[in-house]
XYZ file of C-alpha atoms in Angstrom:
675
model
C -58.214 76.955 6.316
C -57.515 73.359 7.267
C -57.450 72.543 10.933
C -54.765 70.030 11.980
C -55.652 68.064 15.075
C -52.988 66.080 16.846
C -53.142 63.617 19.741
C -52.026 66.465 22.070
C -54.594 69.092 20.917
C -56.758 70.044 23.931
C -60.444 69.483 23.575
C -61.400 73.147 24.296
C -59.121 74.397 21.425
C -60.791 72.050 19.049
C -64.170 73.233 20.267
C -63.279 76.876 19.514
C -61.945 76.169 16.012
C -65.068 74.223 15.081
C -67.618 76.585 16.680
C -68.319 78.557 13.454
C -69.473 75.561 11.559
C -71.095 73.616 14.377
C -73.592 76.168 15.772
C -76.311 74.767 13.491
C -75.917 71.310 15.185
C -77.086 70.238 18.581
C -74.517 69.909 21.379
C -74.668 66.080 21.104
C -73.991 66.085 17.320
C -71.175 68.557 17.813
C -69.461 66.266 20.308
C -69.730 63.230 17.972
C -68.190 65.194 15.089
C -65.272 66.278 17.251
C -64.512 62.751 18.474
C -64.851 61.306 14.974
C -62.406 63.873 13.659
C -59.947 63.090 16.432
C -60.137 59.372 15.746
C -59.797 59.810 12.009
C -56.746 62.020 12.261
C -55.128 59.835 14.924
C -55.645 56.769 12.750
C -54.249 58.373 9.619
C -51.257 59.704 11.549
C -50.579 56.275 13.037
C -50.916 54.665 9.601
C -48.362 57.021 8.135
C -46.081 56.258 11.073
C -46.444 52.464 10.550
C -45.744 52.821 6.829
C -42.551 54.716 7.639
C -41.564 52.058 10.182
C -42.197 49.289 7.635
C -40.052 51.081 5.061
C -37.223 51.379 7.572
C -37.495 47.660 8.421
C -37.402 46.547 4.777
C -34.451 48.810 4.037
C -32.431 47.463 6.981
C -29.434 45.436 5.837
C -28.678 43.526 9.010
C -30.226 42.169 12.185
C -28.657 44.875 14.360
C -30.546 47.627 12.505
C -33.909 45.858 12.870
C -33.321 45.288 16.576
C -32.619 49.018 16.969
C -35.869 49.939 15.164
C -37.803 47.638 17.508
C -36.228 49.127 20.615
C -36.915 52.679 19.415
C -40.391 52.314 17.923
C -41.710 48.903 18.927
C -44.549 50.429 20.997
C -45.940 51.947 17.756
C -45.713 48.734 15.662
C -48.898 47.484 14.064
C -49.431 43.862 12.967
C -47.853 44.516 9.539
C -44.697 45.924 11.149
C -44.459 42.894 13.418
C -44.907 40.413 10.560
C -42.315 42.265 8.456
C -39.846 42.408 11.352
C -40.140 38.685 11.985
C -39.842 37.900 8.293
C -36.631 39.949 7.957
C -35.128 38.557 11.144
C -35.823 35.034 9.906
C -34.019 35.883 6.679
C -30.984 37.421 8.364
C -30.913 35.110 11.394
C -30.335 36.208 14.966
C -27.636 35.696 17.560
C -28.446 33.853 20.787
C -28.367 37.136 22.734
C -31.032 38.628 20.431
C -33.710 35.988 21.065
C -35.316 38.261 23.654
C -36.675 40.458 20.844
C -38.600 37.478 19.442
C -40.040 36.722 22.871
C -41.045 40.407 23.216
C -42.787 40.307 19.839
C -44.586 37.098 20.805
C -45.753 38.761 24.010
C -46.995 41.811 22.053
C -48.974 39.606 19.678
C -50.666 37.775 22.543
C -51.411 40.600 24.980
C -54.980 41.881 25.403
C -56.436 38.538 24.284
C -54.233 38.491 21.176
C -55.734 41.738 19.905
C -52.795 42.485 17.569
C -52.717 38.915 16.253
C -56.441 39.062 15.565
C -55.866 42.031 13.219
C -53.538 39.944 11.038
C -54.439 38.748 7.596
C -53.439 35.418 6.086
C -50.063 36.630 4.842
C -49.105 38.115 8.195
C -49.993 34.943 10.119
C -48.068 32.841 7.606
C -45.048 35.141 7.949
C -45.229 35.174 11.755
C -45.342 31.406 12.303
C -42.860 30.815 9.488
C -40.374 33.216 11.110
C -40.625 31.549 14.521
C -40.082 28.183 12.852
C -37.098 29.371 10.799
C -35.500 30.837 13.905
C -36.248 27.637 15.822
C -38.021 29.492 18.640
C -40.839 27.550 20.277
C -43.912 29.513 21.363
C -46.781 27.090 21.825
C -49.185 29.793 23.054
C -48.616 31.944 19.962
C -49.032 28.999 17.586
C -52.204 27.929 19.360
C -53.591 31.467 19.103
C -52.576 31.665 15.428
C -54.411 28.400 14.708
C -57.440 29.769 16.555
C -57.418 32.915 14.395
C -57.293 30.811 11.250
C -60.063 28.448 12.407
C -62.527 30.932 13.948
C -65.879 31.502 12.231
C -65.805 28.206 10.341
C -62.138 28.663 9.329
C -62.983 31.916 7.556
C -59.397 33.176 7.531
C -57.867 29.808 6.612
C -60.190 29.627 3.607
C -58.757 32.943 2.373
C -55.192 31.598 2.380
C -53.469 30.990 -0.893
C -51.564 27.755 -1.501
C -48.181 29.147 -0.463
C -49.545 30.542 2.796
C -51.049 27.172 3.749
C -47.786 25.449 2.859
C -45.819 27.891 5.015
C -48.224 27.590 7.939
C -48.292 23.790 8.160
C -44.545 23.655 7.508
C -43.930 26.040 10.428
C -46.012 23.969 12.850
C -44.213 20.807 11.726
C -40.726 22.294 11.974
C -41.281 23.065 15.641
C -43.138 19.788 16.242
C -46.314 21.606 17.310
C -49.333 19.350 16.870
C -52.707 20.964 16.152
C -55.138 18.359 14.910
C -57.944 20.847 14.113
C -55.679 22.932 11.894
C -54.220 19.888 10.134
C -57.724 18.543 9.500
C -58.980 21.873 8.150
C -55.953 22.593 5.924
C -56.486 19.526 3.647
C -60.177 20.429 3.295
C -59.164 23.856 2.007
C -56.550 22.390 -0.314
C -58.854 19.707 -1.737
C -62.069 21.711 -2.124
C -63.330 22.515 -5.651
C -61.472 19.601 -7.219
C -58.271 20.439 -5.304
C -58.093 23.883 -6.940
C -55.805 25.304 -4.274
C -53.500 22.278 -4.238
C -53.155 22.533 -8.018
C -51.891 26.086 -7.590
C -48.950 24.846 -5.506
C -45.484 24.791 -6.966
C -43.188 21.832 -6.312
C -41.799 23.447 -3.162
C -45.292 24.059 -1.785
C -46.285 20.419 -2.281
C -43.001 19.246 -0.767
C -43.539 21.462 2.292
C -47.124 20.317 2.762
C -46.538 16.556 2.574
C -43.331 16.880 4.584
C -45.208 18.736 7.342
C -47.850 16.023 7.655
C -45.151 13.344 7.656
C -43.046 15.080 10.315
C -46.008 15.185 12.691
C -47.103 11.666 11.723
C -50.546 12.861 10.555
C -52.035 10.446 8.037
C -54.145 11.857 5.199
C -54.194 9.501 2.244
C -56.598 11.666 0.208
C -54.276 14.672 0.442
C -51.169 12.645 -0.441
C -52.768 10.900 -3.411
C -54.078 14.267 -4.679
C -50.569 15.691 -4.258
C -49.196 12.788 -6.328
C -51.770 13.469 -9.071
C -50.755 17.131 -9.149
C -47.095 16.186 -9.492
C -47.826 13.691 -12.276
C -50.370 15.759 -14.258
C -49.350 17.010 -17.711
C -46.620 14.452 -18.148
C -45.184 15.099 -14.665
C -44.483 18.749 -15.544
C -44.580 19.859 -11.904
C -42.330 16.991 -10.799
C -39.799 17.970 -13.468
C -39.562 21.441 -11.923
C -38.760 20.027 -8.497
C -35.312 20.455 -7.051
C -33.350 17.489 -5.709
C -34.238 18.457 -2.131
C -37.944 18.836 -2.924
C -38.050 15.420 -4.581
C -36.177 13.886 -1.644
C -38.632 15.441 0.823
C -41.678 14.296 -1.154
C -40.712 10.618 -1.412
C -39.450 10.690 2.184
C -42.856 11.986 3.358
C -44.804 9.301 1.465
C -42.538 6.602 2.888
C -42.658 7.922 6.447
C -46.444 7.581 6.501
C -46.351 4.316 4.527
C -48.383 5.753 1.634
C -47.755 3.681 -1.473
C -47.767 5.299 -4.915
C -45.670 3.279 -7.337
C -46.405 5.627 -10.249
C -45.018 8.618 -8.348
C -41.922 6.717 -7.239
C -41.305 5.395 -10.741
C -41.602 8.931 -12.156
C -39.303 10.206 -9.398
C -36.651 7.635 -10.308
C -36.906 8.575 -13.989
C -36.564 12.261 -13.103
C -33.467 11.611 -10.967
C -31.858 9.418 -13.622
C -32.693 11.593 -16.631
C -29.965 13.388 -18.575
C -27.117 11.325 -17.171
C -28.350 11.601 -13.544
C -27.836 15.397 -13.562
C -30.440 15.988 -10.842
C -29.201 13.108 -8.689
C -25.714 14.603 -8.786
C -27.091 17.804 -7.257
C -28.381 15.924 -4.218
C -26.793 16.431 -0.850
C -25.797 13.377 1.152
C -28.981 13.831 3.222
C -31.126 13.962 0.060
C -29.639 10.677 -1.191
C -30.162 9.080 2.214
C -33.817 10.202 2.219
C -34.431 8.986 -1.336
C -32.991 5.475 -0.984
C -34.537 5.144 2.468
C -37.968 6.048 1.069
C -37.771 3.466 -1.731
C -36.635 0.824 0.767
C -39.346 1.582 3.330
C -42.058 1.054 0.743
C -40.267 -1.961 -0.755
C -39.907 -0.339 -4.201
C -37.024 -1.964 -6.046
C -34.993 0.132 -8.477
C -31.471 -1.209 -8.842
C -30.567 1.387 -11.502
C -31.399 4.236 -9.136
C -29.524 2.614 -6.248
C -26.467 1.975 -8.422
C -26.509 5.617 -9.533
C -26.919 6.781 -5.927
C -23.906 4.692 -4.889
C -21.889 6.106 -7.783
C -22.747 9.681 -6.694
C -21.687 8.917 -3.127
C -18.377 7.412 -4.261
C -17.561 9.867 -7.035
C -14.594 12.232 -6.636
C -12.889 10.077 -4.039
C -16.152 9.546 -2.063
C -16.504 13.300 -1.460
C -20.278 13.123 -0.908
C -20.054 10.029 1.286
C -17.590 11.809 3.544
C -20.180 14.531 4.160
C -22.699 12.017 5.494
C -23.741 12.102 9.116
C -23.859 8.859 11.087
C -27.640 8.779 10.661
C -27.418 9.292 6.894
C -24.906 6.427 6.629
C -27.143 4.171 8.729
C -30.139 5.012 6.508
C -28.217 4.437 3.281
C -26.758 1.023 4.129
C -30.048 -0.012 5.739
C -31.922 0.861 2.529
C -29.575 -1.220 0.352
C -29.865 -4.135 2.786
C -33.675 -3.978 3.014
C -34.003 -4.334 -0.735
C -31.177 -6.883 -0.923
C -29.123 -4.696 -3.274
C -25.474 -5.712 -3.051
C -22.801 -3.054 -3.447
C -19.572 -4.182 -1.795
C -17.642 -1.120 -2.974
C -20.083 1.261 -1.282
C -20.188 -0.756 1.947
C -16.405 -1.013 2.210
C -16.126 2.741 1.590
C -18.701 3.277 4.353
C -16.589 1.143 6.685
C -13.445 3.143 5.849
C -15.287 6.400 6.437
C -16.603 5.215 9.796
C -13.192 3.966 10.881
C -11.236 7.044 9.774
C -9.783 8.577 12.929
C -9.983 12.144 11.643
C -13.783 12.059 11.139
C -14.606 10.693 14.621
C -17.868 9.656 12.965
C -18.080 6.372 14.834
C -18.089 8.266 18.126
C -21.173 10.188 16.959
C -23.173 7.031 16.293
C -26.031 6.369 18.663
C -27.198 2.866 19.550
C -29.759 2.717 16.739
C -27.220 3.819 14.127
C -24.843 1.038 15.210
C -27.645 -1.540 15.199
C -28.763 -0.514 11.697
C -25.246 -0.441 10.258
C -24.120 -3.856 11.538
C -27.506 -5.322 10.627
C -27.170 -4.022 7.056
C -23.683 -5.485 6.627
C -24.885 -8.818 8.003
C -28.024 -8.952 5.835
C -25.929 -8.657 2.703
C -23.180 -10.915 4.089
C -20.514 -8.214 3.769
C -17.579 -8.950 6.047
C -15.560 -6.233 7.755
C -13.972 -7.470 10.959
C -12.335 -4.129 11.777
C -15.674 -2.316 11.618
C -17.470 -4.885 13.784
C -14.655 -4.845 16.327
C -14.823 -1.038 16.488
C -18.626 -1.138 16.810
C -18.363 -3.576 19.726
C -15.813 -1.309 21.422
C -18.165 1.671 21.032
C -21.002 -0.299 22.603
C -18.867 -1.452 25.527
C -17.019 1.800 26.287
C -17.742 3.560 29.599
C -19.360 0.583 31.282
C -21.409 -0.218 28.143
C -23.333 3.065 28.332
C -24.232 3.010 24.634
C -25.363 -0.620 24.787
C -27.572 0.229 27.767
C -29.327 2.866 25.649
C -30.357 0.245 23.078
C -33.963 -0.823 22.873
C -34.813 -4.513 22.661
C -34.940 -4.532 18.848
C -31.534 -2.852 18.588
C -30.018 -5.487 20.882
C -31.609 -8.293 18.857
C -30.316 -6.784 15.595
C -26.795 -6.345 16.947
C -26.295 -9.894 18.235
C -28.048 -11.303 15.176
C -25.642 -9.396 12.906
C -22.563 -10.720 14.725
C -23.984 -14.255 14.578
C -24.860 -14.064 10.860
C -21.297 -13.115 10.023
C -19.985 -15.643 12.594
C -18.054 -12.983 14.490
C -17.553 -14.115 18.058
C -17.281 -11.413 20.703
C -17.809 -12.950 24.125
C -17.452 -9.621 25.957
C -20.217 -8.046 23.872
C -22.570 -11.011 24.261
C -21.949 -11.124 28.019
C -22.755 -7.402 28.245
C -25.894 -7.954 26.159
C -27.066 -10.674 28.548
C -26.471 -8.324 31.503
C -28.469 -5.543 29.814
C -31.366 -7.905 29.155
C -31.379 -9.259 32.712
C -30.687 -6.081 34.716
C -33.431 -4.543 36.860
C -35.485 -7.726 37.094
C -35.087 -8.432 33.355
C -36.812 -5.163 32.452
C -35.352 -5.080 28.937
C -36.079 -8.744 28.281
C -39.707 -8.145 29.223
C -39.923 -5.531 26.461
C -38.733 -7.970 23.787
C -41.125 -9.104 21.095
C -41.280 -12.766 20.126
C -39.072 -12.008 17.117
C -36.514 -10.193 19.302
C -36.322 -13.191 21.647
C -35.984 -15.627 18.747
C -33.158 -13.577 17.196
C -31.305 -13.208 20.502
C -31.283 -16.867 21.542
C -30.618 -17.915 17.948
C -27.526 -15.668 17.874
C -26.142 -17.113 21.126
C -26.754 -20.648 19.853
C -25.162 -20.086 16.421
C -21.980 -18.820 18.041
C -22.085 -21.536 20.705
C -22.079 -18.981 23.534
C -23.484 -20.557 26.688
C -25.443 -18.366 29.087
C -27.773 -20.504 31.212
C -29.024 -17.519 33.211
C -30.220 -15.750 30.071
C -31.820 -18.870 28.588
C -33.637 -19.619 31.850
C -34.938 -16.036 31.958
C -36.100 -16.330 28.344
C -37.980 -19.529 29.177
C -39.652 -17.873 32.154
C -40.521 -14.818 30.044
C -42.282 -16.954 27.435
C -44.048 -19.145 29.982
C -45.109 -16.217 32.191
C -46.808 -14.346 29.376
C -49.942 -16.518 29.637
C -49.449 -17.700 26.041
C -49.715 -14.152 24.662
C -46.105 -14.075 23.522
C -46.385 -17.519 21.969
C -49.525 -16.499 20.109
C -47.543 -13.682 18.496
C -44.793 -16.079 17.395
C -44.705 -17.050 13.758
C -43.400 -20.439 12.637
C -39.857 -19.094 12.237
C -39.822 -17.695 15.781
C -40.984 -21.021 17.231
C -38.445 -23.055 15.264
C -35.596 -20.659 16.119
C -36.334 -20.622 19.848
C -36.697 -24.397 20.162
C -33.600 -24.959 18.008
C -31.500 -22.466 20.000
C -32.267 -24.196 23.302
C -31.236 -27.644 22.107
C -28.184 -26.426 20.142
C -26.872 -24.741 23.279
C -27.697 -27.949 25.195
C -30.196 -26.324 27.542
C -33.277 -28.487 27.829
C -36.279 -26.754 29.396
C -39.091 -29.286 29.506
C -42.039 -26.896 30.048
C -40.891 -24.454 27.381
C -40.251 -27.134 24.769
C -43.620 -28.701 25.523
C -45.366 -25.355 24.928
C -43.373 -24.673 21.775
C -44.102 -28.097 20.299
C -47.777 -27.737 21.165
C -47.735 -24.581 19.022
C -45.998 -26.544 16.260
C -48.874 -28.992 16.048
C -51.403 -26.283 15.150
C -49.012 -24.651 12.658
C -47.747 -27.746 10.825
C -48.591 -26.337 7.395
C -46.686 -23.066 8.043
C -43.167 -24.438 8.489
C -40.610 -23.944 5.730
C -38.088 -26.625 4.805
C -35.354 -24.907 6.825
C -37.632 -24.687 9.877
C -38.495 -28.384 9.557
C -34.755 -29.159 9.597
C -34.488 -27.184 12.832
C -37.388 -29.130 14.366
C -35.738 -32.359 13.265
C -32.659 -31.391 15.285
C -34.923 -30.669 18.257
C -36.363 -34.171 17.888
C -32.844 -35.682 17.724
C -31.764 -33.858 20.867
C -34.831 -34.923 22.847
C -34.479 -38.501 21.594
C -30.762 -38.977 22.291
C -29.591 -36.241 24.662
C -32.672 -35.911 26.863
C -34.594 -39.189 26.446
C -36.281 -38.784 29.845
C -37.916 -35.553 28.723
C -41.357 -36.741 27.742
C -42.604 -34.277 25.109
C -45.384 -35.501 22.798
C -44.938 -35.082 19.036
C -47.700 -34.809 16.473
C -47.489 -37.698 13.995
C -48.356 -35.552 10.980
C -45.589 -33.085 11.908
C -43.082 -35.937 12.317
C -44.114 -37.320 8.928
C -43.529 -33.917 7.337
C -40.113 -33.663 8.999
C -39.240 -37.206 7.854
C -40.114 -36.389 4.216
C -37.915 -33.288 4.377
C -34.802 -35.025 5.703
C -34.903 -38.094 3.463
C -32.781 -36.490 0.783
C -30.482 -33.870 2.300
C -28.828 -31.588 -0.239
C -25.053 -32.100 0.049
C -22.144 -31.241 -2.210
C -18.762 -32.936 -1.606
C -15.920 -30.433 -1.353
C -12.520 -30.707 -3.066
C -11.052 -31.177 0.424
C -13.292 -34.186 1.016
C -12.478 -35.635 -2.412
C -8.751 -35.372 -1.680
C -9.163 -37.194 1.636
C -11.198 -39.943 -0.047
C -8.482 -40.464 -2.655
C -5.889 -41.038 0.061
C -8.219 -43.403 1.962
C -8.535 -45.460 -1.232
C -4.746 -45.569 -1.501
C -4.600 -46.942 2.034
C -7.145 -49.595 1.061
C -9.615 -48.386 3.692
C -13.225 -49.271 2.838
C -15.736 -46.494 3.312
C -18.852 -44.856 1.938
C -19.547 -41.162 1.402
C -22.557 -38.932 1.857
C -24.289 -41.283 4.279
C -27.448 -40.187 6.057
C -27.616 -41.141 9.752
C -30.877 -40.124 11.453
C -31.209 -37.358 8.919
C -27.688 -36.043 9.538
C -25.485 -35.974 6.415
C -22.154 -37.722 7.006
C -19.026 -36.999 4.959
C -17.229 -40.366 5.311
C -18.329 -43.559 7.105
C -16.072 -46.605 7.479
C -17.684 -49.841 6.371
C -18.619 -52.379 9.025
C -17.453 -50.037 11.855
C -19.240 -47.288 13.756
C -16.552 -44.821 12.738
C -17.191 -41.534 10.970
C -14.884 -38.921 9.468
C -16.191 -35.374 9.323
C -14.294 -33.033 6.988
C -14.534 -29.556 8.437
C -13.936 -26.682 6.074
C -13.951 -23.001 7.170
C -17.771 -22.883 7.295
C -17.766 -25.151 10.368
C -15.776 -22.663 12.433
C -16.418 -19.209 13.764
C -14.698 -16.819 11.422
C -11.061 -16.199 12.179
C -10.987 -18.920 14.850
C -10.547 -22.674 15.239
C -13.723 -22.833 17.345
C -16.573 -24.987 16.054
C -19.868 -23.187 15.580
C -23.027 -24.240 17.449
C -24.396 -26.447 14.661
C -21.171 -28.442 14.256
C -20.845 -28.990 18.012
C -24.434 -30.229 18.127
C -23.926 -32.661 15.246
C -20.847 -34.151 16.923
C -22.715 -34.518 20.246
C -25.645 -36.333 18.630
C -23.505 -38.724 16.601
C -21.550 -39.645 19.711
C -24.825 -40.210 21.586
C -25.840 -42.608 18.798
C -22.598 -44.479 19.630
C -20.448 -43.450 16.703
C -16.780 -42.617 16.968
C -16.382 -39.272 15.211
C -13.034 -38.131 13.803
C -12.762 -34.533 12.662
C -10.282 -33.393 10.029
C -9.929 -29.596 10.210
C -9.151 -27.857 6.925
C -6.026 -26.142 8.295
C -4.461 -29.394 9.506
C -4.962 -31.074 6.128
C -3.756 -27.956 4.343
C -0.457 -28.070 6.239
C 0.341 -31.534 4.844
C 2.613 -30.865 1.894
C 2.591 -34.255 0.128
C 0.748 -37.561 -0.209
C 3.077 -39.404 2.170
C 2.315 -36.983 4.981
C -1.410 -37.106 4.238
C -1.496 -40.905 4.362
C 0.502 -40.923 7.590
C -2.007 -38.433 9.055
C -4.947 -40.689 8.139
C -3.191 -43.758 9.525
C -2.580 -42.080 12.863
C -6.206 -40.905 12.921
C -7.612 -44.374 12.288
C -4.957 -46.462 14.058
C -7.241 -47.386 16.926
C -10.005 -48.627 14.616
C -7.657 -50.473 12.227
C -6.242 -52.569 15.071
C -9.637 -53.747 16.286
């Protein structure tokens, strides 16, 4: 007869049933047998119960059923039941009012010094952390305890993980942004041991999850990433060919985020995306395409074929994929094209239309960095879209310029630089920018790098926007930094800052002296364009501010002189037409003169009279306002005692015949002809 002992069987009944067989044992041995039997039966009963619970959980078809099982039997759950419950809930998803069950499970795992968690094997821990990550529920204590379980006893448990479990674990920590340096140091050791045996067992998704996890947390591990690349490229890139579009996007994005260069991997990736008539590329989501082109751009890897195909995918079917882009994806895409200097006007104009479409309200979702990146990208490639830039400025200035105030110093520099490059004048925006930089004791200006400062003052100068308060604050910022800021300046920064101050007609003796002192030790670094800028600084100090005693290095002046001897000029058809009519009037003149290094269009002979022919490039776009350079040139020539006549392109264009053109020139030069 078999005796069944349950948890509720009294001890004395058990004693009676066992007395026949236990009389040969001592009282102590008898007691041990009884307790062992009780424990054994209790354990087997509980195991059967847990198996039944697990079956019920796996058979549940919806979240509501699993929640009910937890409420009814949760006190009897073992670690397997908990891991299975979390795994199923992660698959089904949970409503906001069901998150309490996850918190209860987390509490159960951690109570009694994490006794239940400590019973878990590798699969259970992987499932637990993966479920919390999928459900987006942060539990730092649980993740810390899970890492501890994996790392205890010389990472005994972590070393038992298979490749997928490690991928799921690190991916879960990264998804929730939970940093655990010990775990992320130990995981690569496990993956790379025995000639990276475990890493080689990964599928494409596993590798994508691993590298993406390290990238998300900003954890650099070149050995792991290069080994991952080798795995993907082994056997004629067999593993890479099995990767989905999202996996490939995540892999290249991870390498780029950490700045890990691997041209062979990126070349193979491009070939994979372009193979079979770009079939894989066409399966990409808008986010995948943004990640791919952004990755190539970040690492400076040029592939115009891939970028052209990416643009085609975005624009195909009436730009269906482009219209699914978020504001961040759009910013990343145009920024990538601009970084690599890849021109695609059709894509950029479609981007502008998408941003401006009233039904998408996409522009309203842009943050300050998105706006800075978008306008900067358009400007870098010289792609004009006045409506877009006007709308961007309005976004920045709305609600007392709240969005502009959220910009960092680099964003502000990029924004004003973009408007200046495309010669789009927006005085309200530039005034608001100056206020942002100067508010709170110039807090934002003090955060500017030397390049930021150079770009900001250069933008104001190009557009001829005067703001003495800002320029004075910039001078004080540079001078107050105890030369540290100047030491970080490169030759372009120095030339741009000095040039901006004199173009805007704001002479700051101490600043210019410090800048020119830096020039002397960097003479060999200046490009031809920068030497032209320094030449204009010299002209301004010589003719506009002659009392400003700033010493110049003779070798630098000699280099500037050699640069300006033969300025590159090309007469326009407008200038040629004017010259023809001057000949008809029997007016003696020369063309393409060089006065103090300044190229002159037309100079009358034997008279200090000049004619400057101003085409559209001399004016701010869409206006009749001279740009900063043209204003400066006119000021200097007049200081040298020349009479300067300007012929604007629109005035000459309105003259319908030769008679009217000659009459125009006669009126212009009447004063000189009567002398």
